PDB file of C-alpha atoms in Angstrom:
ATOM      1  CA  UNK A   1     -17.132  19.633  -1.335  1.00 49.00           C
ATOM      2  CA  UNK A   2     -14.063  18.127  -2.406  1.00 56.00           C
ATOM      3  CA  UNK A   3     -14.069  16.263  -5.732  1.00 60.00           C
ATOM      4  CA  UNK A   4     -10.814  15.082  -5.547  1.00 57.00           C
ATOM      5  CA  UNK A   5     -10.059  11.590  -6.139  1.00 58.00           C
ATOM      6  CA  UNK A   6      -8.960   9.973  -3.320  1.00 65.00           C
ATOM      7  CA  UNK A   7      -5.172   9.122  -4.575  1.00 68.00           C
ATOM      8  CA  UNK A   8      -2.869   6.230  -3.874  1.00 68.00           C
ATOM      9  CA  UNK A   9      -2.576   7.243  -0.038  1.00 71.00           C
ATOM     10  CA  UNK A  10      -5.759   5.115   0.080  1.00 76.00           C
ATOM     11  CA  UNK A  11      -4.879   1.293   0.442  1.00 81.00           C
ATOM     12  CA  UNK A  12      -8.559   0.373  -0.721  1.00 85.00           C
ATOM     13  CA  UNK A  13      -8.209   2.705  -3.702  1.00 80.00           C
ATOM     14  CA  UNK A  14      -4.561   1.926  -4.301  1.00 79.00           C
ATOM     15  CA  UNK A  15      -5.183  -1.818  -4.591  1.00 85.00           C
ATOM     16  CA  UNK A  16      -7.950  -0.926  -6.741  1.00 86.00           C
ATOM     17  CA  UNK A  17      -5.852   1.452  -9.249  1.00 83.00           C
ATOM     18  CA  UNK A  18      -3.363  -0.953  -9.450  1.00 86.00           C
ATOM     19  CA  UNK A  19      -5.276  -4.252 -10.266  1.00 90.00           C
ATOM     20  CA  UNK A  20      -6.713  -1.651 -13.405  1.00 88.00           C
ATOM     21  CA  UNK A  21      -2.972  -0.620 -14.504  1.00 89.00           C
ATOM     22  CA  UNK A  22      -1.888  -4.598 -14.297  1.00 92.00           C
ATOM     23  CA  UNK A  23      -5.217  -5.404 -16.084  1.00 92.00           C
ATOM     24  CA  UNK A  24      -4.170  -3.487 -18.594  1.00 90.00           C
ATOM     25  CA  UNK A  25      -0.963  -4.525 -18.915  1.00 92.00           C
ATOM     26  CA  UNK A  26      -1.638  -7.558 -19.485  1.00 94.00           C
ATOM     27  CA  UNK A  27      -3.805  -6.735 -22.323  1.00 94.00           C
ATOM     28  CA  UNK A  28      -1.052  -4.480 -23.786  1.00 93.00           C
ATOM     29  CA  UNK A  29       1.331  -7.692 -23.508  1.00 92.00           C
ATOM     30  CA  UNK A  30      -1.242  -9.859 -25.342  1.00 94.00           C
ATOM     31  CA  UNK A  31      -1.445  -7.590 -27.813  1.00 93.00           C
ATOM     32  CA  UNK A  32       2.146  -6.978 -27.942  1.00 92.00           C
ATOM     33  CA  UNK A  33       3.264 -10.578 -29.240  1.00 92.00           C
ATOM     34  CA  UNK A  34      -0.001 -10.324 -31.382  1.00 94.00           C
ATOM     35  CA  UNK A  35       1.306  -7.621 -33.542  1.00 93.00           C
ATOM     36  CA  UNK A  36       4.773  -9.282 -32.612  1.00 93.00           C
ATOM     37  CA  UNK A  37       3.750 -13.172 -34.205  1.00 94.00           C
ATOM     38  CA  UNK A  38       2.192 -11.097 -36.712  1.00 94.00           C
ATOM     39  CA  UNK A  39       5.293  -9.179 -37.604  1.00 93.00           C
ATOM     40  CA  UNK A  40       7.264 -12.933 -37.853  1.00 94.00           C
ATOM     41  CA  UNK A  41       4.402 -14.474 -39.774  1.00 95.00           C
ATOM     42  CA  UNK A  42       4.807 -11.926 -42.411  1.00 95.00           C
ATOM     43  CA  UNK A  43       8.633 -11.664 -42.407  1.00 95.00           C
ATOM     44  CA  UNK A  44       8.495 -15.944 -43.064  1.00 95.00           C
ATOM     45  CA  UNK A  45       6.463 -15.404 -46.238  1.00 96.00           C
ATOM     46  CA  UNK A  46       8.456 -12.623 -47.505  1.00 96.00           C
ATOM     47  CA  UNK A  47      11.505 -14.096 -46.839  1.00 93.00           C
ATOM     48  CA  UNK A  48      11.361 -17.761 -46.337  1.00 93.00           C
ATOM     49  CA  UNK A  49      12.390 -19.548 -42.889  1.00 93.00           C
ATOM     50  CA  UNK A  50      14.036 -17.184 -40.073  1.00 93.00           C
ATOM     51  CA  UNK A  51      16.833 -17.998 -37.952  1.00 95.00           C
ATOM     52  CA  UNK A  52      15.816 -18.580 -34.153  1.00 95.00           C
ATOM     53  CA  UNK A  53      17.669 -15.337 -33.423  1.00 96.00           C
ATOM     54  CA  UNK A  54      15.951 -13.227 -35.897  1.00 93.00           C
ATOM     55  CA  UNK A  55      12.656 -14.368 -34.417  1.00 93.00           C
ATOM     56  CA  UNK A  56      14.105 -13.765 -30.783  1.00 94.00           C
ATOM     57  CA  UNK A  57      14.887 -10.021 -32.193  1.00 95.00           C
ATOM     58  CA  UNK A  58      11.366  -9.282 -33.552  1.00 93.00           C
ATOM     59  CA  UNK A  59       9.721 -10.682 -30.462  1.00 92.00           C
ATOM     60  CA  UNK A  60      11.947  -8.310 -28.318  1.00 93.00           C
ATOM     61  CA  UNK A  61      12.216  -5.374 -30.571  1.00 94.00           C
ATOM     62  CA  UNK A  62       8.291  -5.198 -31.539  1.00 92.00           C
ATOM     63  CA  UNK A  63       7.070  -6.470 -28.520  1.00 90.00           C
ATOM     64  CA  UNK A  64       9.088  -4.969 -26.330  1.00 91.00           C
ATOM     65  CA  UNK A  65       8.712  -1.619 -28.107  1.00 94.00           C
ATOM     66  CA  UNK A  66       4.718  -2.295 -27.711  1.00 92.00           C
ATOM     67  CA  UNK A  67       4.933  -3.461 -23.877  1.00 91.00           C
ATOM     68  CA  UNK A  68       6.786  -0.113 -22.969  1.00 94.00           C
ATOM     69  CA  UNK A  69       4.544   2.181 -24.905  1.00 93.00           C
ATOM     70  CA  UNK A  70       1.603   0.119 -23.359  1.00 91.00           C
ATOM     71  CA  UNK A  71       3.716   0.927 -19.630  1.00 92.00           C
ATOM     72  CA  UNK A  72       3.912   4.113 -19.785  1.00 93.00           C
ATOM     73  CA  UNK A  73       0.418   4.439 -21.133  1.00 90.00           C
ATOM     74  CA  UNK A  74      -0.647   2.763 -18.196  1.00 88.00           C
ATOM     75  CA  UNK A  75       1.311   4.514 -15.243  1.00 86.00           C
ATOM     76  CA  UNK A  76       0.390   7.738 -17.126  1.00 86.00           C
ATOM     77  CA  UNK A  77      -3.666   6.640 -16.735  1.00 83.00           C
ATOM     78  CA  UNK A  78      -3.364   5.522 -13.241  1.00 81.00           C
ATOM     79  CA  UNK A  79      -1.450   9.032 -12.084  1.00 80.00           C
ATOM     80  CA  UNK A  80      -4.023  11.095 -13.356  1.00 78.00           C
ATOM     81  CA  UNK A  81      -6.799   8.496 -12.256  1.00 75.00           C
ATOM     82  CA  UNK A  82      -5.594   8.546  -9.304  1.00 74.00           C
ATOM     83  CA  UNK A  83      -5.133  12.303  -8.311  1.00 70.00           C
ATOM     84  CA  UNK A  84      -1.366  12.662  -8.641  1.00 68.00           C
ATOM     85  CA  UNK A  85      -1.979  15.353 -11.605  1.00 66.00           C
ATOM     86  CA  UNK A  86      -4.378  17.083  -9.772  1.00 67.00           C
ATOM     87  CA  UNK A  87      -1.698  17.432  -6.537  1.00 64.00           C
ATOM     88  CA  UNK A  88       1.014  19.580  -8.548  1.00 67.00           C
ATOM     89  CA  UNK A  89      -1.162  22.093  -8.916  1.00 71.00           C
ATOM     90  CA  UNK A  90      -2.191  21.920  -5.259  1.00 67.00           C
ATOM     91  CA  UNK A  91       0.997  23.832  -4.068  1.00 65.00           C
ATOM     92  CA  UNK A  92       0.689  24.824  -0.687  1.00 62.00           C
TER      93      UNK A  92
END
């Protein structure tokens, strides 16, 4: 019997894995300009008012930093969820 998942190849599965990685993407992004407000909130009490322009540079520098380790956590879930791991070692 063959255990393997049934991969990308699948457009029932496919749509499937991807809805999951986009799901949690977006989750990652909420969280993302969470820690990101966060980060602002306590750089205004620390240091009084902020420019519009060091605000724009947290948002992109935190959140972005978040959103791409969030990415990458995500594409690297959905290969091995979705057999891709499994297929390199499958070397005919």
């Amino acid at each position: 019997m063959d255990d393997t998942p049934p991969g990308l190849g699948d457009p029932e599965y496919a749509a499937f894995a991807w809805a999951r990685f986009r799901h949690l993407l977006a989750w990652i992004t909420v969280a993302g300009m969470a820690v990101a407000a966060g980060v602002i909130a306590v750089m205004a009490h620390l240091q009084g008012p902020l420019h519009l322009v060091t605000m724009a540079a947290v948002l992109g520098g935190v959140g972005g930093s978040v959103m791409m380790a969030g990415a990458l956590m995500g594409l690297a879930f959905l290969s091995s969820g979705s057999g891709h791991d499994e297929d390199v070692e499958r070397i005919d």
